[in-house]
CSV table of N, CA, C and O in Angstrom, one decimal:
chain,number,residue,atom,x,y,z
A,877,UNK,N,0.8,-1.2,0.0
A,877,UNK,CA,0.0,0.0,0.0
A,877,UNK,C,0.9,1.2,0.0
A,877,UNK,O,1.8,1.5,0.8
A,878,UNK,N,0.6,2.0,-1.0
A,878,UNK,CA,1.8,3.0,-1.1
A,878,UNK,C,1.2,4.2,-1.0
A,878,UNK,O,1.4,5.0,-1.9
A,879,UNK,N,0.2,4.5,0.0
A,879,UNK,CA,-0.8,5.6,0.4
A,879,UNK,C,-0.3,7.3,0.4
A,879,UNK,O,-0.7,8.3,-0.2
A,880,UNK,N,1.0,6.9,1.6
A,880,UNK,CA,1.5,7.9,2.1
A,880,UNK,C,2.6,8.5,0.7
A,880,UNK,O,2.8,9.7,0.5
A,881,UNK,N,3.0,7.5,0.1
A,881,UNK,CA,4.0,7.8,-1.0
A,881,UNK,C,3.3,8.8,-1.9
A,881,UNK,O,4.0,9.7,-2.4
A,882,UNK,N,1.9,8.6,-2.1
A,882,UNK,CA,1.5,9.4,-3.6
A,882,UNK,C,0.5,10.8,-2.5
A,882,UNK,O,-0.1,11.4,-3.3
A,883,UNK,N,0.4,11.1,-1.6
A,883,UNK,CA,0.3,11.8,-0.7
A,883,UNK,C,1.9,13.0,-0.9
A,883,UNK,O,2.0,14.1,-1.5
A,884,UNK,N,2.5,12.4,-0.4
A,884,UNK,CA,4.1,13.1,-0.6
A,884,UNK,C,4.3,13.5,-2.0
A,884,UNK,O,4.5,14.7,-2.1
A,885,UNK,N,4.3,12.7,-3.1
A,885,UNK,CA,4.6,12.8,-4.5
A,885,UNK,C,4.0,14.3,-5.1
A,885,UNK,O,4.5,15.0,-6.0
A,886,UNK,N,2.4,14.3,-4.2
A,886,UNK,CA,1.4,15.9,-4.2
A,886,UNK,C,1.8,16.4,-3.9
A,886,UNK,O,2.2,17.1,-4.9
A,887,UNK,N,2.2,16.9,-2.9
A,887,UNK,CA,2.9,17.5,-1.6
A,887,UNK,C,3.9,18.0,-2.1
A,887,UNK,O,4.0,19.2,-2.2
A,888,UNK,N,4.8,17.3,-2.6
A,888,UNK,CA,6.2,17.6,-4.1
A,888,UNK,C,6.2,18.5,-4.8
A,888,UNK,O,7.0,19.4,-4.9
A,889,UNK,N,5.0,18.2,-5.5
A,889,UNK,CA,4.9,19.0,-6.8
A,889,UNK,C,4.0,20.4,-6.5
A,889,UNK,O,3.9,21.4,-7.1
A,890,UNK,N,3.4,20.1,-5.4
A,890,UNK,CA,3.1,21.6,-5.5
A,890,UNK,C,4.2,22.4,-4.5
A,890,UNK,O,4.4,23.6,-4.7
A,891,UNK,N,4.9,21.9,-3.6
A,891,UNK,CA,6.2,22.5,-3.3
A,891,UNK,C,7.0,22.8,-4.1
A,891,UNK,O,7.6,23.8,-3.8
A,892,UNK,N,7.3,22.3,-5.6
A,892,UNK,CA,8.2,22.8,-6.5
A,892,UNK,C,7.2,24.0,-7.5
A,892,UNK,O,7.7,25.0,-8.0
A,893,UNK,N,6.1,23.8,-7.5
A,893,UNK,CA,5.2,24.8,-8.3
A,893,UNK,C,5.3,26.2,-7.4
A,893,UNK,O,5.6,27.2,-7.9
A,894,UNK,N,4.9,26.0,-6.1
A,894,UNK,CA,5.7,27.4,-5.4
A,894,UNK,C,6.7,27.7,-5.0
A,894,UNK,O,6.5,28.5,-4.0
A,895,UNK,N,8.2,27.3,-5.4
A,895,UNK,CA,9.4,27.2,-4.9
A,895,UNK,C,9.5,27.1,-3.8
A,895,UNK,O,10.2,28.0,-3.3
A,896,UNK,N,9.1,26.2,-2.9
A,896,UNK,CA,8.8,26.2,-1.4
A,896,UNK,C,9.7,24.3,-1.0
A,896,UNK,O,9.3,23.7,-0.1
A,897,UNK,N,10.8,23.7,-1.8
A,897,UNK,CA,11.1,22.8,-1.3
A,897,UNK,C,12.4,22.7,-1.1
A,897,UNK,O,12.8,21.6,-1.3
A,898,UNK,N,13.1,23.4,-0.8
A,898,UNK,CA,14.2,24.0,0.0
A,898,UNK,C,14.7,23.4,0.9
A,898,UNK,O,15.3,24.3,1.5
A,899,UNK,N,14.9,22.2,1.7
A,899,UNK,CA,15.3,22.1,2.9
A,899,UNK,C,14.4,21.2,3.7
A,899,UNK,O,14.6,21.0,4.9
A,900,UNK,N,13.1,20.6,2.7
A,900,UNK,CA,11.8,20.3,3.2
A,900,UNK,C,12.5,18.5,3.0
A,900,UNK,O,13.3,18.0,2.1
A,901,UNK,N,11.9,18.0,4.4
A,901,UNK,CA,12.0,16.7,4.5
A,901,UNK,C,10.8,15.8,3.9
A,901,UNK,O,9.7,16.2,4.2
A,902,UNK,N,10.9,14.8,3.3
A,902,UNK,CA,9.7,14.4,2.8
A,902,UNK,C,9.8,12.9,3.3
A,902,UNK,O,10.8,12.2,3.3
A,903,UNK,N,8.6,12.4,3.6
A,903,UNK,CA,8.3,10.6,3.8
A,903,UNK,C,9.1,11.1,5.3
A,903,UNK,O,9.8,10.1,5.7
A,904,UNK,N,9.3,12.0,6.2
A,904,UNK,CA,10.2,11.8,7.0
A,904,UNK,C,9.5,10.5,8.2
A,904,UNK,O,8.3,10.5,8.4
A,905,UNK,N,10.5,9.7,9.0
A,905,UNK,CA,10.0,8.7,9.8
A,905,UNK,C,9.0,9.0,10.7
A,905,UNK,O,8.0,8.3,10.9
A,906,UNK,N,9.5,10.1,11.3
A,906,UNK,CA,9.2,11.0,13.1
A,906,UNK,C,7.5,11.1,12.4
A,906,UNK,O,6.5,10.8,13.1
A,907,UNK,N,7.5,11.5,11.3
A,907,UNK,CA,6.1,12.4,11.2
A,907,UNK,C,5.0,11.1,10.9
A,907,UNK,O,3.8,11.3,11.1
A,908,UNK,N,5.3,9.9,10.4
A,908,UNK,CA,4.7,8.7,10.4
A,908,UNK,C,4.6,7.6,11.2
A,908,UNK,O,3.9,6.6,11.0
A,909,UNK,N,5.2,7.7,11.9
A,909,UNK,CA,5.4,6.4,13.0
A,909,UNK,C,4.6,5.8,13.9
A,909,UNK,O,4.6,4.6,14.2
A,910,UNK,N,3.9,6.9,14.5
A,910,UNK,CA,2.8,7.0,15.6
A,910,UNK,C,1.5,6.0,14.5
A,910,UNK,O,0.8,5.1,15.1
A,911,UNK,N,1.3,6.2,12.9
A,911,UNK,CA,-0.1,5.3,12.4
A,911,UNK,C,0.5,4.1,11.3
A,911,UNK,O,-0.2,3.2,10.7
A,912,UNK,N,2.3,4.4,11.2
A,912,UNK,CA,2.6,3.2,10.4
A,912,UNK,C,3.8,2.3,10.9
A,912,UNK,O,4.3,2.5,12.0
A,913,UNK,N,4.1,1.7,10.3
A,913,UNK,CA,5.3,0.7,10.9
A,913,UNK,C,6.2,1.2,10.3
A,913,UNK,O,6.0,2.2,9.6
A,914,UNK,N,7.3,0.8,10.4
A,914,UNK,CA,8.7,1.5,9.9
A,914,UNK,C,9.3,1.0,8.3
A,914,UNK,O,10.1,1.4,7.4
A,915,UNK,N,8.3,-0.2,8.5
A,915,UNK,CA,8.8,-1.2,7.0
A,915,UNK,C,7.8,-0.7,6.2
A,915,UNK,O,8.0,-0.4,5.0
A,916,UNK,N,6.3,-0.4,6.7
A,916,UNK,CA,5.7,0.7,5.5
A,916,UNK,C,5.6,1.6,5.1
A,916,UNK,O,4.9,2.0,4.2
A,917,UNK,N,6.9,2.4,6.1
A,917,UNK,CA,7.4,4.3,5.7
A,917,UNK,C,8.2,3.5,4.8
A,917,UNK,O,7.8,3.5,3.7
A,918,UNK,N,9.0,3.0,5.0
A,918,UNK,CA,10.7,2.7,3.9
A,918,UNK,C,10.2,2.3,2.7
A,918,UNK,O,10.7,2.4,1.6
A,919,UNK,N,9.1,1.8,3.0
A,919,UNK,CA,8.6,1.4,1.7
A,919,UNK,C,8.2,2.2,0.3
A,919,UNK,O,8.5,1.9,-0.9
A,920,UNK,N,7.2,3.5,1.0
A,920,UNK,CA,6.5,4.6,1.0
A,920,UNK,C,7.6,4.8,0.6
A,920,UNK,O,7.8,4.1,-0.4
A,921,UNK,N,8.6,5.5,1.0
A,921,UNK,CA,9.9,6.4,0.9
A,921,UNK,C,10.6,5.7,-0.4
A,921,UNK,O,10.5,6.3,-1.5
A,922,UNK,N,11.1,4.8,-0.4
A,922,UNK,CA,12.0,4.5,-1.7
A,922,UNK,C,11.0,4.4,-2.9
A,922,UNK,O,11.4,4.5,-4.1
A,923,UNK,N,9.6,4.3,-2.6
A,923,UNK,CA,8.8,4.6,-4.1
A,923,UNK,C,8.9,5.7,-4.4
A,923,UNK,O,9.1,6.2,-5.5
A,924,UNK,N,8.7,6.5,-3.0
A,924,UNK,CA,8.5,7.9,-3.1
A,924,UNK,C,9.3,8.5,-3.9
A,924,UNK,O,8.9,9.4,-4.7
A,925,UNK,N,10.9,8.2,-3.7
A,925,UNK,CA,12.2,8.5,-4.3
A,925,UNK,C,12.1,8.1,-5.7
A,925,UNK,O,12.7,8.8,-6.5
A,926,UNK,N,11.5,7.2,-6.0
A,926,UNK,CA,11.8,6.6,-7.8
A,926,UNK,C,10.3,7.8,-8.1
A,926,UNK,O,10.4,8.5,-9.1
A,927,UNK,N,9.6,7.9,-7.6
A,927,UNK,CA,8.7,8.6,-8.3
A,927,UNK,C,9.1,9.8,-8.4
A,927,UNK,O,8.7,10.5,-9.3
A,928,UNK,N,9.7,10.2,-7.7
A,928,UNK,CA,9.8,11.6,-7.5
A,928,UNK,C,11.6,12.1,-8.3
A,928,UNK,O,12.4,13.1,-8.3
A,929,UNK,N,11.7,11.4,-8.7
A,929,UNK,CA,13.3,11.1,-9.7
A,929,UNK,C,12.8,10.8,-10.9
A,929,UNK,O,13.3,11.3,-11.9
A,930,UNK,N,11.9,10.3,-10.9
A,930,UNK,CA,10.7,10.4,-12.4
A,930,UNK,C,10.1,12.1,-12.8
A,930,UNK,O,10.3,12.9,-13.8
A,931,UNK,N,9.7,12.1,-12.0
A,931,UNK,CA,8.8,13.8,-12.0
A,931,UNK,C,10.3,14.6,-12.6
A,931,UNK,O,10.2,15.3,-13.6
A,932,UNK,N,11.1,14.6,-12.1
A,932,UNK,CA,11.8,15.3,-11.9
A,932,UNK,C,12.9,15.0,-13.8
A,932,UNK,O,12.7,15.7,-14.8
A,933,UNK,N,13.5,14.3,-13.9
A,933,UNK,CA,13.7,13.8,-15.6
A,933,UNK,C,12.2,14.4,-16.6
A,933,UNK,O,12.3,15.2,-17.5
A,934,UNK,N,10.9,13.7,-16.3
A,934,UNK,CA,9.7,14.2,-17.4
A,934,UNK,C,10.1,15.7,-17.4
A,934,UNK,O,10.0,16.2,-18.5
A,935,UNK,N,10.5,16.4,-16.2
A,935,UNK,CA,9.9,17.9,-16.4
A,935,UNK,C,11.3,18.5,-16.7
A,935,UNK,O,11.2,19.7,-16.9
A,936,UNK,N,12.9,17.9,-16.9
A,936,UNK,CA,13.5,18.4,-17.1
A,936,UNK,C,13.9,19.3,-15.7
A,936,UNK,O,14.3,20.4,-16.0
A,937,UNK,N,13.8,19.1,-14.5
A,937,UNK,CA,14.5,19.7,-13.6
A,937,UNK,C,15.8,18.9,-12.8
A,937,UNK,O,15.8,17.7,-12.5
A,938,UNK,N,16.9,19.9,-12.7
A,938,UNK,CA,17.9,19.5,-12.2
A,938,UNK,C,17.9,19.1,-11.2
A,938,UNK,O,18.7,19.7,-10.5
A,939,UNK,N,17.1,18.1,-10.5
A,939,UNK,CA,17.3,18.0,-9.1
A,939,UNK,C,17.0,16.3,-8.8
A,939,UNK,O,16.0,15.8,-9.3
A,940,UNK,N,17.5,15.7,-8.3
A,940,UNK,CA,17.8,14.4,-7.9
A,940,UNK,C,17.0,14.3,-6.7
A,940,UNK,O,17.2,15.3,-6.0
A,941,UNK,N,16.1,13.2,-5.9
A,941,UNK,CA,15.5,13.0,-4.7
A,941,UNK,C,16.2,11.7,-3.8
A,941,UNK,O,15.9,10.6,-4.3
A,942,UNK,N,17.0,11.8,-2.7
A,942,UNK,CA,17.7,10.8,-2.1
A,942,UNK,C,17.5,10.9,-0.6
A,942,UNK,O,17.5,12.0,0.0
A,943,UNK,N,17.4,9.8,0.0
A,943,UNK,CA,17.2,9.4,1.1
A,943,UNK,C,18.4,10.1,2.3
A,943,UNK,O,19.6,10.2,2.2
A,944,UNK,N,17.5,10.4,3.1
A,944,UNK,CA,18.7,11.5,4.5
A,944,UNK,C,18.5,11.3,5.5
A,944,UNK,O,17.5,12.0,5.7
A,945,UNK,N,18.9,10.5,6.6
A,945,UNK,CA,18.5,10.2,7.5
A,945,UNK,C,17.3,9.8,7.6
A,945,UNK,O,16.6,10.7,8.2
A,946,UNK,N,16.3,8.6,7.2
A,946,UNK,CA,15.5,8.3,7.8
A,946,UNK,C,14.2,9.3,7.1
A,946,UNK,O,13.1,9.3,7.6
A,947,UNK,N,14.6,10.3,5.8
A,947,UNK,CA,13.6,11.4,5.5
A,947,UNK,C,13.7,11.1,3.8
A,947,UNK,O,14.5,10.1,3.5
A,948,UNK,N,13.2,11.8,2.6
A,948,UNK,CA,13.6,11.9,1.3
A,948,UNK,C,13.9,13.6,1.4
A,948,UNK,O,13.2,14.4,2.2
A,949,UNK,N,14.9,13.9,0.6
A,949,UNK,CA,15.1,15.1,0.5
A,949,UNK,C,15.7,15.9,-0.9
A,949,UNK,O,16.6,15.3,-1.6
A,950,UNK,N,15.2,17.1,-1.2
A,950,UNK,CA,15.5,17.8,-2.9
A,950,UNK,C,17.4,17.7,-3.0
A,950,UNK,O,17.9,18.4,-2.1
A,951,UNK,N,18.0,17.1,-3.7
A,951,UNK,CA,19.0,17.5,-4.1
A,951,UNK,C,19.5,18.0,-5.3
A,951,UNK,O,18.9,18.0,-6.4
A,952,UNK,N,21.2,18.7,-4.9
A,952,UNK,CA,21.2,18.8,-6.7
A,952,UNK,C,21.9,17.8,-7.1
A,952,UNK,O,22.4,16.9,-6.4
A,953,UNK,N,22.0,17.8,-8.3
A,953,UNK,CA,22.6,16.8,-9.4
A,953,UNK,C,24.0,16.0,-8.5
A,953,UNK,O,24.0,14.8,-8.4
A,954,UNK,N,25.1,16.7,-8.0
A,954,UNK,CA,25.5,16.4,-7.1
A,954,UNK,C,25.4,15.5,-6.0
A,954,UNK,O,26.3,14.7,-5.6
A,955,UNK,N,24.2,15.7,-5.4
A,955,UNK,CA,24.1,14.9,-3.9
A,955,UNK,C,23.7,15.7,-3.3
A,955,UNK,O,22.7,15.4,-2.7
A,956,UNK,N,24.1,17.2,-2.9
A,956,UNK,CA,24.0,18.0,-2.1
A,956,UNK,C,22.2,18.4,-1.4
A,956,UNK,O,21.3,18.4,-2.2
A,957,UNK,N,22.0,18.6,-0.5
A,957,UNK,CA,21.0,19.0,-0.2
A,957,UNK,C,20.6,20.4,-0.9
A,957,UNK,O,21.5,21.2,-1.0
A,958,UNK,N,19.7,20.7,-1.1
A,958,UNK,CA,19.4,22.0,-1.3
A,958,UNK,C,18.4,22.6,-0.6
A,958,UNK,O,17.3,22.1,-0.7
A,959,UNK,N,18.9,24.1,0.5
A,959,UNK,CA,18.5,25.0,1.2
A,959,UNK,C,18.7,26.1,1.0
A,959,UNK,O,18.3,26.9,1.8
């Protein structure tokens, strides 16, 4: 069930439509734990990451999505976080 993933994937795209994803943690653990298990955040989360690495090639933006501590987070092409 990949609920929370396509939840996040919205959440993405209108963060990038208002330049508002800066620094923003996404699928983070802390903020799911209390209604899911940890093996169905990780789960959520690495789809979340391929989908959101998809979005991101279709529309031609430079920015790569990788896993940070336990959260998905905007990078650039590099690795680096971007804030």
């Amino acid at each position: 069930m990949l609920d929370i993933c396509y939840e996040e994937l919205d959440r993405l795209k209108e963060d990038i439509e208002d330049d508002n994803f800066q620094g923003v943690k996404y699928l983070d653990t802390w903020d799911f734990e209390d209604e899911y298990s940890h093996n169905h955040i990780e789960e959520n989360r690495e789809k979340f990451i391929e989908l959101a690495n998809d979005y991101f090639k279709e529309e031609n933006l430079s920015f790569v999505m990788r896993e940070i501590c336990e959260n998905a987070m905007v990078c650039d092409k590099s690795g680096e976080i971007i804030t």
